[in-house]
PDB file of C-alpha atoms and ligand atoms in Angstrom:
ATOM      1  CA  UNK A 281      18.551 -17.580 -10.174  1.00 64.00           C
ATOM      2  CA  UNK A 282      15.753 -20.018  -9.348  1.00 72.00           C
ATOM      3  CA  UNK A 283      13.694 -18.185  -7.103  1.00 88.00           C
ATOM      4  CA  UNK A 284      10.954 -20.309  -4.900  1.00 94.00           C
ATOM      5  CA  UNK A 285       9.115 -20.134  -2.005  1.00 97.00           C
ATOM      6  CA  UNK A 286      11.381 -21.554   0.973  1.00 97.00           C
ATOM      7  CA  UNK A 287      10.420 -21.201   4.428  1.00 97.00           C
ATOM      8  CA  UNK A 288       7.253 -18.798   5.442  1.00 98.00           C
ATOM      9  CA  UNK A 289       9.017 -15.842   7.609  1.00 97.00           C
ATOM     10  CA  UNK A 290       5.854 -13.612   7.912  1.00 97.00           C
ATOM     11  CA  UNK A 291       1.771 -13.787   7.934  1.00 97.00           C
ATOM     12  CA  UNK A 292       0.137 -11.000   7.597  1.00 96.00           C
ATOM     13  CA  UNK A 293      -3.488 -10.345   7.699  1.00 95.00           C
ATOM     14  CA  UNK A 294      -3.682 -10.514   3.657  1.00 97.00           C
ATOM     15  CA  UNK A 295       0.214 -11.216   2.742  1.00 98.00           C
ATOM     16  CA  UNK A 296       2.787 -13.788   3.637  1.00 98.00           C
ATOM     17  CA  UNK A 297       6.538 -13.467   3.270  1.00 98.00           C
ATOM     18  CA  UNK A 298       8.402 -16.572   1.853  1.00 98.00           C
ATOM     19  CA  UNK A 299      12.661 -16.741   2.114  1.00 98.00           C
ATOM     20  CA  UNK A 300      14.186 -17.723  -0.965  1.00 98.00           C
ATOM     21  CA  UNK A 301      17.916 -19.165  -1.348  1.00 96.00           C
ATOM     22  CA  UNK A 302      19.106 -15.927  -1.899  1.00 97.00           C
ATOM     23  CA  UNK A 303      19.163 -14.351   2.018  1.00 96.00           C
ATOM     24  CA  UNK A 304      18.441 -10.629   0.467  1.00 97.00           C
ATOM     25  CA  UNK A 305      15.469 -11.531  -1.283  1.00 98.00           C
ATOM     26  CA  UNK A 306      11.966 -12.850  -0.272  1.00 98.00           C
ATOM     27  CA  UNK A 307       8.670 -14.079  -2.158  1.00 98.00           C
ATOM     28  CA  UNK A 308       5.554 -11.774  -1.018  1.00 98.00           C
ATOM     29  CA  UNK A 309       2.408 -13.773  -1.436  1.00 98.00           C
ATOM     30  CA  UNK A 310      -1.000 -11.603  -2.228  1.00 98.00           C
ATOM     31  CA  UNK A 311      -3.768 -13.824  -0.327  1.00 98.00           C
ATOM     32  CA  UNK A 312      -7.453 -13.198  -1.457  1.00 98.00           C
ATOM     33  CA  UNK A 313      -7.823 -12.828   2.438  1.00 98.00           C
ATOM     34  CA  UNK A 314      -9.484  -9.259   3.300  1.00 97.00           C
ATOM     35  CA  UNK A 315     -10.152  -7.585   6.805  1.00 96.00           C
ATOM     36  CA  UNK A 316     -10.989  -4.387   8.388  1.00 94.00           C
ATOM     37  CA  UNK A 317     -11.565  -3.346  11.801  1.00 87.00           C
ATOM     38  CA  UNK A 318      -8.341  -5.096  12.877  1.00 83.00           C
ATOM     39  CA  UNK A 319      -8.734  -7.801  11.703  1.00 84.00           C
ATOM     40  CA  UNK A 320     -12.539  -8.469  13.467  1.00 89.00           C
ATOM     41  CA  UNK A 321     -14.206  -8.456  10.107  1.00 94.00           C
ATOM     42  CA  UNK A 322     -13.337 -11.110   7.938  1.00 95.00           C
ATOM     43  CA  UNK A 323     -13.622 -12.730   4.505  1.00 97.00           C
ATOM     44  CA  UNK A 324     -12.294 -14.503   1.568  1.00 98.00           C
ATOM     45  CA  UNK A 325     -12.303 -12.107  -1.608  1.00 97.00           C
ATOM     46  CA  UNK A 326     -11.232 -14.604  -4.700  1.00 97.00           C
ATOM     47  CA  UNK A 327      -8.652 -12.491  -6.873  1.00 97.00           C
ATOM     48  CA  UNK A 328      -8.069  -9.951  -4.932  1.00 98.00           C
ATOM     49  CA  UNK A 329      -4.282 -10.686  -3.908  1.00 98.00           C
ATOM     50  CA  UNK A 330      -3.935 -11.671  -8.289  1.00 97.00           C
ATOM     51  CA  UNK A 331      -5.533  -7.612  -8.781  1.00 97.00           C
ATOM     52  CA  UNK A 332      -3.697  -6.326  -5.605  1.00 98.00           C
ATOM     53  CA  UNK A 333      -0.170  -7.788  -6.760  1.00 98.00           C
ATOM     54  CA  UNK A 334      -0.610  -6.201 -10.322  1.00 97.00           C
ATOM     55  CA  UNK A 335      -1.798  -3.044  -8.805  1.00 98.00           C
ATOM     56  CA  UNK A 336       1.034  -2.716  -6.768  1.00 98.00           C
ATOM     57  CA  UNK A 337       3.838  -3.816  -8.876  1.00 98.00           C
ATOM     58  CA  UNK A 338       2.877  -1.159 -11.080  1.00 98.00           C
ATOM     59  CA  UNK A 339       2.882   1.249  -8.740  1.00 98.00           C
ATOM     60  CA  UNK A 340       6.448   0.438  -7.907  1.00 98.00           C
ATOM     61  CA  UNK A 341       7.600   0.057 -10.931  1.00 98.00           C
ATOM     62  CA  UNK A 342       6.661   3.765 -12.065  1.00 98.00           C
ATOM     63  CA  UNK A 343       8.058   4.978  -8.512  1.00 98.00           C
ATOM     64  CA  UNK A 344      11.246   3.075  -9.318  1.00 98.00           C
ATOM     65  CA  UNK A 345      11.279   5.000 -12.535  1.00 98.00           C
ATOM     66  CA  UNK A 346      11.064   8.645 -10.397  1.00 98.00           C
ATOM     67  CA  UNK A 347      13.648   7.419  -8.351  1.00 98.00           C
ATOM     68  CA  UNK A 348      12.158   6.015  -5.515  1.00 98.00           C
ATOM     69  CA  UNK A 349      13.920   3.000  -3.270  1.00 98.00           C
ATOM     70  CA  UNK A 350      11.662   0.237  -3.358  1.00 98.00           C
ATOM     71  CA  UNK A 351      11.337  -3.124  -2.190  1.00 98.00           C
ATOM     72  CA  UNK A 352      10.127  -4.066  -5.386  1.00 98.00           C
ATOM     73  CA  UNK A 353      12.013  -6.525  -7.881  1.00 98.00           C
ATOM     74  CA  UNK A 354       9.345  -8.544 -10.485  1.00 97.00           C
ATOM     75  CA  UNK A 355       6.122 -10.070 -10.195  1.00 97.00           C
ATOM     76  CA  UNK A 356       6.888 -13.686 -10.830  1.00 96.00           C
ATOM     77  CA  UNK A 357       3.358 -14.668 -11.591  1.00 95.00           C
ATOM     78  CA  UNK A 358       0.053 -12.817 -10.243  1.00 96.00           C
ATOM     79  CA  UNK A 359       0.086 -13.086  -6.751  1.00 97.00           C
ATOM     80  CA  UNK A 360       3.851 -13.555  -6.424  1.00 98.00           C
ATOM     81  CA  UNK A 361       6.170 -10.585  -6.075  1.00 98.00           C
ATOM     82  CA  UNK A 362      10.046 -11.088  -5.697  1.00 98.00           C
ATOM     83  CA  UNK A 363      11.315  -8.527  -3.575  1.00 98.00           C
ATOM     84  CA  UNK A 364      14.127  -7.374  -1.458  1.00 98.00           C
ATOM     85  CA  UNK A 365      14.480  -8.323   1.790  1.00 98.00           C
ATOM     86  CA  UNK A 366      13.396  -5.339   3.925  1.00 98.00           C
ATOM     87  CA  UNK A 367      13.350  -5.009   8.350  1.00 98.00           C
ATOM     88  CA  UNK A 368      10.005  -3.738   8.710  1.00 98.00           C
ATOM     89  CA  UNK A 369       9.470  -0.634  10.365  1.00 98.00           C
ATOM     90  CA  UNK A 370       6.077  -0.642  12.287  1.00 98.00           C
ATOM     91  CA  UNK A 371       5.126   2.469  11.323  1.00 98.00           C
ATOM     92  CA  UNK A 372       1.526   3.438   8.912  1.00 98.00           C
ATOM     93  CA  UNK A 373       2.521   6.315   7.320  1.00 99.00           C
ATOM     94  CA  UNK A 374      -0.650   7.574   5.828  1.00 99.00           C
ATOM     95  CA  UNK A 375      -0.801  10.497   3.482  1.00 99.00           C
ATOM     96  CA  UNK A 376      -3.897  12.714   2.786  1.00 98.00           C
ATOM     97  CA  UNK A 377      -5.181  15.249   0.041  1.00 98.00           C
ATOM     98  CA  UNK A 378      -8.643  15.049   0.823  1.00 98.00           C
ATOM     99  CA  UNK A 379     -10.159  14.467   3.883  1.00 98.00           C
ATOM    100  CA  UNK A 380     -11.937  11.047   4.514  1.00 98.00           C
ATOM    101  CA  UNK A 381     -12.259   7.962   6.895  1.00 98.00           C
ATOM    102  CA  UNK A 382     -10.912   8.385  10.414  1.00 97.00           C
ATOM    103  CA  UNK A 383      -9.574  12.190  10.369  1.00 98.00           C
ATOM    104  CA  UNK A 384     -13.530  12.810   9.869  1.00 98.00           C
ATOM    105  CA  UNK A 385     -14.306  10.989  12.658  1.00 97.00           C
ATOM    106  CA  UNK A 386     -11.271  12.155  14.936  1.00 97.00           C
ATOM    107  CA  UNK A 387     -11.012  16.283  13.592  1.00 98.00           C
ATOM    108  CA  UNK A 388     -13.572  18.498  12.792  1.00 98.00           C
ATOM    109  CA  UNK A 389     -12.921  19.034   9.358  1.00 98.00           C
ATOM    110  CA  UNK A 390     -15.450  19.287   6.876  1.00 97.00           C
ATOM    111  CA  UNK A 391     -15.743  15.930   4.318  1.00 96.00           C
ATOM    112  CA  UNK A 392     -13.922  16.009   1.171  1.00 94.00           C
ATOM    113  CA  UNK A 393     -11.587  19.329   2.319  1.00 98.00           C
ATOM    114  CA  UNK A 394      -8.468  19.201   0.413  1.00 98.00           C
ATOM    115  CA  UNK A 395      -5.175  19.571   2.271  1.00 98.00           C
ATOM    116  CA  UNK A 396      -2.666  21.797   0.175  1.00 98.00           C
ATOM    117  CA  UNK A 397       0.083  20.846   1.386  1.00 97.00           C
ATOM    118  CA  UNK A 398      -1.004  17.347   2.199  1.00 98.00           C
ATOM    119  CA  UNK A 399      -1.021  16.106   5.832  1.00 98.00           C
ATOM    120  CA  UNK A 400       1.460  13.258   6.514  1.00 98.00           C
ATOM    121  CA  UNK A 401       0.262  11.101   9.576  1.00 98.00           C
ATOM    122  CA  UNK A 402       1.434   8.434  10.828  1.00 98.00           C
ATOM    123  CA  UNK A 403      -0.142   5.403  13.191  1.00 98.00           C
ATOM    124  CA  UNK A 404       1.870   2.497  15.332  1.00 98.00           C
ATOM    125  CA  UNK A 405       0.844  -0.570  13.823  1.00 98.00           C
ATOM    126  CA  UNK A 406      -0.510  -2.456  16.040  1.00 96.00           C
ATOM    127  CA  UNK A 407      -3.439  -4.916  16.223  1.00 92.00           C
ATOM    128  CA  UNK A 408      -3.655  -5.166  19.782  1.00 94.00           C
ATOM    129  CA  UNK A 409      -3.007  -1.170  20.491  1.00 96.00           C
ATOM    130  CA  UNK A 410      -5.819  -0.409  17.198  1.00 94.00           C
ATOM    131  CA  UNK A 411      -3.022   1.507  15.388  1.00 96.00           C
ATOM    132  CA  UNK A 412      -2.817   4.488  17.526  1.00 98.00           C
ATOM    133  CA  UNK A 413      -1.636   7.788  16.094  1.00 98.00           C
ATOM    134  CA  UNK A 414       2.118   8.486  17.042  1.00 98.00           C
ATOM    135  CA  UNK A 415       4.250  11.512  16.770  1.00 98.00           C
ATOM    136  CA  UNK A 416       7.911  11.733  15.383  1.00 98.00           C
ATOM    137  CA  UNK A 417       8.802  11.972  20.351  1.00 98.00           C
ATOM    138  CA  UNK A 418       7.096   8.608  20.574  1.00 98.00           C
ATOM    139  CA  UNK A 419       8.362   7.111  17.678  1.00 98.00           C
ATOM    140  CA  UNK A 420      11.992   8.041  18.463  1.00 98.00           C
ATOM    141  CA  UNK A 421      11.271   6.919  22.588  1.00 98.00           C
ATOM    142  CA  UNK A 422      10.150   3.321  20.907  1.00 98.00           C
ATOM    143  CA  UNK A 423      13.450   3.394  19.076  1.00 98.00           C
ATOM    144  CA  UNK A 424      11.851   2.577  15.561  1.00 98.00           C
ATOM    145  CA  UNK A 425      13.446   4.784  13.989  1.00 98.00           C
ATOM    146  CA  UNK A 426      16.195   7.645  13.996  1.00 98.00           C
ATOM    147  CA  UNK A 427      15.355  11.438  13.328  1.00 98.00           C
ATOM    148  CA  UNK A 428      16.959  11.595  10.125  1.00 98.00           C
ATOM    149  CA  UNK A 429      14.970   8.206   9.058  1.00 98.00           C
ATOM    150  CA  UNK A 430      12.062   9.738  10.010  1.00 98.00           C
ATOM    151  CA  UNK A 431      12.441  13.020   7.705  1.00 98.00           C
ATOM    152  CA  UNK A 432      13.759  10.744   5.537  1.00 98.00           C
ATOM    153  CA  UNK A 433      10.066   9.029   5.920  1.00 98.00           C
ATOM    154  CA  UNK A 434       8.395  12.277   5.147  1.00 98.00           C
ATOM    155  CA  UNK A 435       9.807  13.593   2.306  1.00 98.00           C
ATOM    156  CA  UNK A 436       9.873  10.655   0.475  1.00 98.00           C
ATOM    157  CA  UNK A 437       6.263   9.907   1.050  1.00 99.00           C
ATOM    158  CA  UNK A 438       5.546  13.229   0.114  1.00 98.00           C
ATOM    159  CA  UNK A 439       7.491  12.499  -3.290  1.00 98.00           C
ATOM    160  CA  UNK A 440       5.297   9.273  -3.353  1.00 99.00           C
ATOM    161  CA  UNK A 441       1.857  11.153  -3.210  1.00 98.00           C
ATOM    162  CA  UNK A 442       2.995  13.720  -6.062  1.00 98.00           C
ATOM    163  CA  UNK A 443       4.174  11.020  -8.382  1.00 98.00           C
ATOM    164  CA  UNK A 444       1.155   8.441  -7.995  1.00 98.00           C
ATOM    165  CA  UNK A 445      -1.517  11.419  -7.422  1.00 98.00           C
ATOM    166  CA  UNK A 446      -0.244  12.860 -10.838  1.00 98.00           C
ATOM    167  CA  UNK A 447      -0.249   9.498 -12.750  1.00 98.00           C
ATOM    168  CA  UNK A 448      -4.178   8.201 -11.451  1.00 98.00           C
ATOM    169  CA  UNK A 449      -4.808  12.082 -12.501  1.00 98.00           C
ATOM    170  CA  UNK A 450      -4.642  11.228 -15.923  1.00 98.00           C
ATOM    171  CA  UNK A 451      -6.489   7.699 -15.472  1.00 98.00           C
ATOM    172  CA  UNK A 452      -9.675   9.722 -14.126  1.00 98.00           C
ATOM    173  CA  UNK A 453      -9.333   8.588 -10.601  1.00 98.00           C
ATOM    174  CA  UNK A 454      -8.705  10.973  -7.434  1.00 98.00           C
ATOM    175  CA  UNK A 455      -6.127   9.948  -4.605  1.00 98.00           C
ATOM    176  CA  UNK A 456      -7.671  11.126  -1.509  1.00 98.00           C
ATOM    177  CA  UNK A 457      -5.070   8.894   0.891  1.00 98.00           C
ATOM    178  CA  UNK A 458      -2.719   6.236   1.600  1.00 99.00           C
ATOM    179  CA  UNK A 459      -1.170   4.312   3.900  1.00 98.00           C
ATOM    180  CA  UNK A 460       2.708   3.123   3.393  1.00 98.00           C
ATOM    181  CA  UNK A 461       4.952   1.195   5.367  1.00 98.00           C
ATOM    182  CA  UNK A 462       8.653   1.415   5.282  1.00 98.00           C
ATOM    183  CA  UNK A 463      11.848  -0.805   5.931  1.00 98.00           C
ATOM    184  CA  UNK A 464      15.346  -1.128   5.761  1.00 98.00           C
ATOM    185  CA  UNK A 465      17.364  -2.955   3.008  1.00 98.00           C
ATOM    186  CA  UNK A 466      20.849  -4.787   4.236  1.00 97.00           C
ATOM    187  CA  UNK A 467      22.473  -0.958   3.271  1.00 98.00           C
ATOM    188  CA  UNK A 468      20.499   0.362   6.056  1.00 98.00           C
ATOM    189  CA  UNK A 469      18.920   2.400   3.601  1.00 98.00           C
ATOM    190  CA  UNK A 470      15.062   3.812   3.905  1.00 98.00           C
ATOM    191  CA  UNK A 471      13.359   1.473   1.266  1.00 98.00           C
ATOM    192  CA  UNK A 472       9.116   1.560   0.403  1.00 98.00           C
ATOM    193  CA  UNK A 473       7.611  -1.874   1.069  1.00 98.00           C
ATOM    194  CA  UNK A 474       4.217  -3.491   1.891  1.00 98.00           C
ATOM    195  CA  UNK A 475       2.002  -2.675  -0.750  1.00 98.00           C
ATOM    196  CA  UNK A 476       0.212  -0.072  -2.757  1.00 98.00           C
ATOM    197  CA  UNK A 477      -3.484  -1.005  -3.528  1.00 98.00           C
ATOM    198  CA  UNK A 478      -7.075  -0.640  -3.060  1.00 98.00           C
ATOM    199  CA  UNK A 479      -6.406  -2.015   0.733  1.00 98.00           C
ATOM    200  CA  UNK A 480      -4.139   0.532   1.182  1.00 98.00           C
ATOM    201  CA  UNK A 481      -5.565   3.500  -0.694  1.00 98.00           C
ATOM    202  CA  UNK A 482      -8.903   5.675  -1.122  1.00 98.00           C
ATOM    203  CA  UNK A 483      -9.682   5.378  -5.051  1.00 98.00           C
ATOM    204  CA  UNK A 484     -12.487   7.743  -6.388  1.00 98.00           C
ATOM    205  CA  UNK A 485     -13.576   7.834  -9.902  1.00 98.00           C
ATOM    206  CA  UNK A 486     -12.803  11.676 -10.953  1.00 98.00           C
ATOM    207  CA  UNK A 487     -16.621  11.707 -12.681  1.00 98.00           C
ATOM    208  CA  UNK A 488     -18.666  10.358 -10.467  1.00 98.00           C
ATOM    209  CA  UNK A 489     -16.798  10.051  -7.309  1.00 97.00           C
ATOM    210  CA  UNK A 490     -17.739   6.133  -7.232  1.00 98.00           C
ATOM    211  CA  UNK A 491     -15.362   4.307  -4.787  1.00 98.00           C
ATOM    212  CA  UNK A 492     -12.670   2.181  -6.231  1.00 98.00           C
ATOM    213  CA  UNK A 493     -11.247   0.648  -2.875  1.00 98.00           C
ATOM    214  CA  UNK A 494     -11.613  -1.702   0.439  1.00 98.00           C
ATOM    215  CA  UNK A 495     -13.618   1.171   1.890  1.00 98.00           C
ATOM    216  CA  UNK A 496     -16.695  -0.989  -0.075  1.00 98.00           C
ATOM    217  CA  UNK A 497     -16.002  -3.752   2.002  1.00 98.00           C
ATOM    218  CA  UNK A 498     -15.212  -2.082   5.226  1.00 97.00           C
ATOM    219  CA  UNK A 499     -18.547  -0.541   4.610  1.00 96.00           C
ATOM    220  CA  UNK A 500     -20.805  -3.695   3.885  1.00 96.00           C
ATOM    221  CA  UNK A 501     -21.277  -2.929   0.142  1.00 97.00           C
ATOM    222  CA  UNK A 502     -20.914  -4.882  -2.777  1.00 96.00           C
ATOM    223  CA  UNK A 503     -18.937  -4.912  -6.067  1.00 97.00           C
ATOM    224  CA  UNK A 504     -15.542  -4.735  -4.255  1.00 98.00           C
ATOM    225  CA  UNK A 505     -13.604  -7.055  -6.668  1.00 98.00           C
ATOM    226  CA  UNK A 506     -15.062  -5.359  -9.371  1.00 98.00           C
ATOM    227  CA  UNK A 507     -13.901  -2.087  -7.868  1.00 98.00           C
ATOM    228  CA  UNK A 508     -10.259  -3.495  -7.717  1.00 98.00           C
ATOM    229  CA  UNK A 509     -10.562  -5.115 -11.189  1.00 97.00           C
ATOM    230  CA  UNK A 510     -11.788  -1.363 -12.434  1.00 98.00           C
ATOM    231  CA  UNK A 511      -8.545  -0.332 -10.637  1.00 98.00           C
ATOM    232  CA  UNK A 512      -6.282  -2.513 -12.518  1.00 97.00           C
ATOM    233  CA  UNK A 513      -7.544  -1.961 -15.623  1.00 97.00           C
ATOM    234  CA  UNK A 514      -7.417   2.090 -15.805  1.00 97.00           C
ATOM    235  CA  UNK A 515      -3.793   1.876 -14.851  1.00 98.00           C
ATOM    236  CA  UNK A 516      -2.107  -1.104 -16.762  1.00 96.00           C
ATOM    237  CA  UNK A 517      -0.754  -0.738 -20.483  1.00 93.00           C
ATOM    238  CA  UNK A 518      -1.797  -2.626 -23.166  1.00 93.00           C
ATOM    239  CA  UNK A 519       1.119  -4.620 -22.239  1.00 92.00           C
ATOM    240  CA  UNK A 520       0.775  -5.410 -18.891  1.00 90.00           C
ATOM    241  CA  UNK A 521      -3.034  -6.419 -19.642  1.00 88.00           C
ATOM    242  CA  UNK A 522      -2.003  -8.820 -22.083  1.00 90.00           C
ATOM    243  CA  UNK A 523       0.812 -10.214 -19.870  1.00 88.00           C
ATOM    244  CA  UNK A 524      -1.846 -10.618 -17.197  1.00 85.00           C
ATOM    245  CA  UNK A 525      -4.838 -11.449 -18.822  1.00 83.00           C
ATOM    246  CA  UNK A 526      -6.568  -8.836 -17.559  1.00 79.00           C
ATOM    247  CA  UNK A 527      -9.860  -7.782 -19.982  1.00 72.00           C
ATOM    248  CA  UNK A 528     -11.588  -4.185 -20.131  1.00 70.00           C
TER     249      UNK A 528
HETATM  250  P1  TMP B 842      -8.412   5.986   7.622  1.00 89.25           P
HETATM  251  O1  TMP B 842      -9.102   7.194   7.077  1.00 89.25           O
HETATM  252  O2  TMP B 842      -9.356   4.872   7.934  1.00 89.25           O
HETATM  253  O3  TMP B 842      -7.486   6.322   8.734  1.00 89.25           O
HETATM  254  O4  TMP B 842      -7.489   5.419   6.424  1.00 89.25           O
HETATM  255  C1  TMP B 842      -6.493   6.204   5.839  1.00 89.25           C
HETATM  256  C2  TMP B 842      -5.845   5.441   4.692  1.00 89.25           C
HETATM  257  O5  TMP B 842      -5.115   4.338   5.188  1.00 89.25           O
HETATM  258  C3  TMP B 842      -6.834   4.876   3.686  1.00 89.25           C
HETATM  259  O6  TMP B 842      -6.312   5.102   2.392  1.00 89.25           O
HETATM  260  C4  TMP B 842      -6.892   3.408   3.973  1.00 89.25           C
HETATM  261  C5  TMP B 842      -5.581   3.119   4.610  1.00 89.25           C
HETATM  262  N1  TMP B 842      -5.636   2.153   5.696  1.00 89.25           N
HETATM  263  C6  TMP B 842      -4.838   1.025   5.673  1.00 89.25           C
HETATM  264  O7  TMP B 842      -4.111   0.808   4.711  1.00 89.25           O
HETATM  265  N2  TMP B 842      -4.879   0.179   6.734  1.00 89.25           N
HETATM  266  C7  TMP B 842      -5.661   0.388   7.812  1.00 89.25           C
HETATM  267  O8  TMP B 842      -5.652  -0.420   8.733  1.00 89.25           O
HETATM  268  C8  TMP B 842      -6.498   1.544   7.823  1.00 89.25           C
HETATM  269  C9  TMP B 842      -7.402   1.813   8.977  1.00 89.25           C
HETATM  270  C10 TMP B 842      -6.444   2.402   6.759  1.00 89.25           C
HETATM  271  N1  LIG B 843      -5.891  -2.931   9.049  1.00 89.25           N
HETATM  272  C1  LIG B 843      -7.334  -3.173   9.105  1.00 89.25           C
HETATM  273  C2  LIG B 843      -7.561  -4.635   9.462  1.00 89.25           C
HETATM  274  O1  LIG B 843      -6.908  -5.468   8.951  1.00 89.25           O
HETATM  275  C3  LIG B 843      -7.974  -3.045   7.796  1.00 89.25           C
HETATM  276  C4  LIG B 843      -8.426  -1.725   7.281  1.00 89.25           C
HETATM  277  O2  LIG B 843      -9.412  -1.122   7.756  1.00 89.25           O
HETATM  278  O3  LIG B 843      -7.857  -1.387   6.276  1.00 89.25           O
HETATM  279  O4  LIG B 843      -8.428  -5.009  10.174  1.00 89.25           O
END
């Protein structure tokens, strides 16, 4: 099938969702767009939705391979990832082994404790509430999802964080959290979408503990596309570099 962009369904703050002629399947489009703070801080990062987009499919495809439903189908072209058609469930599901960001500035734990097991938490997403932290009551009250969805939620995500945590492992780079989002396919069926990528993730280098993610920009600092570009090129093959032109 031909796939192309039809008509936009969804903007995001840094991704737009195109239909295509098939119903069950949509174009995702990576923008170089980047924010933080809800979207109050603001900028234009050139390559970053090319890196993100390669970053992510990636990290799909090897969760595919451990058996994991995602909304992933093929990057088209940088930038460009065919996927299936998923109802968005607004839920940030954030995973975390170490602990960083917000839970440092929320919980008095001490920086860089690990969490063994990991804590699963999980925000409304929101702009105009500031992605408030929910529990499984208010969730359930807001009707986003069922019980069973939501342990479906968990232990899937907790699948997630073994598989990708295991795999940076042995590209030298620590996975102290993520966030996730989740939706439905047209089976009704629990399916991993958004994205996985330095916007979405804390990268450190296992070495030197140098930050490898948006945190750089959401802190003022510089080097964030090469941070991203250091990303992508620890984790692709040979294969994928070539296919992307990506150089070490
Ligand atoms: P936090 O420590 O700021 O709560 O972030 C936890 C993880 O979630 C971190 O890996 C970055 C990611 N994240 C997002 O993907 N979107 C967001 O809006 C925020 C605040 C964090
Ligand atoms: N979701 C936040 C925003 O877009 C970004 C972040 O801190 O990751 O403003």
């Amino acid at each position: 099938m031909n796939h192309q962009k039809l008509e936009l369904i969804y903007q995001g703050k840094a991704k737009d969702v195109y239909k295509t002629d098939d119903p069950e399947v949509v174009i995702v489009e990576f923008r170089d767009d980047i924010t933080a703070g809800d979207g109050e801080k603001k900028d234009i990062l050139i390559n970053k939705g090319y890196y993100n987009s390669i970053i992510s499919a990636k990290f799909f495809e090897i969760l595919e391979a451990s058996g994991i439903k995602t909304q992933y189908i093929e990057l088209l072209e940088p930038g460009l990832m065919l996927s299936h058609r998923l109802e968005m469930i607004p839920l940030e599901v954030i995973t975390r082994n170490i602990a960083a960001g917000s839970l440092l500035r929320k919980f008095p734990f001490h920086e860089k404790q690990e969490f063994t097991p990991p804590i699963i938490q999980m925000d409304y997403k929101s702009d105009e509430f500031h992605d408030p932290m929910i529990n499984d009551d208010i969730a359930l009250a807001l009707g986003f999802a069922t019980r069973e969805e939501l342990e479906t939620i968990k232990k899937t995500t907790l699948k997630i964080n073994q598989v990708i945590k295991d795999f940076l492992a042995r590209k030298g780079i620590i996975f102290p959290d993520f966030k996730i989002e989740y939706g439905r396919n047209y089976k009704n069926e629990i399916t991993l979408g958004d994205e996985i990528s330095p916007d979405s993730c804390r990268f450190w280098d296992m070495k030197t503990c140098e930050v490898l993610d948006k945190d750089l920009f959401r802190k003022g600092e510089s080097g964030v596309i090469n941070a991203y570009q250091e990303v992508a090129t620890r984790i692709l093959d040979e294969e994928d570099k070539e296919k992307w032109n990506i150089k070490d």
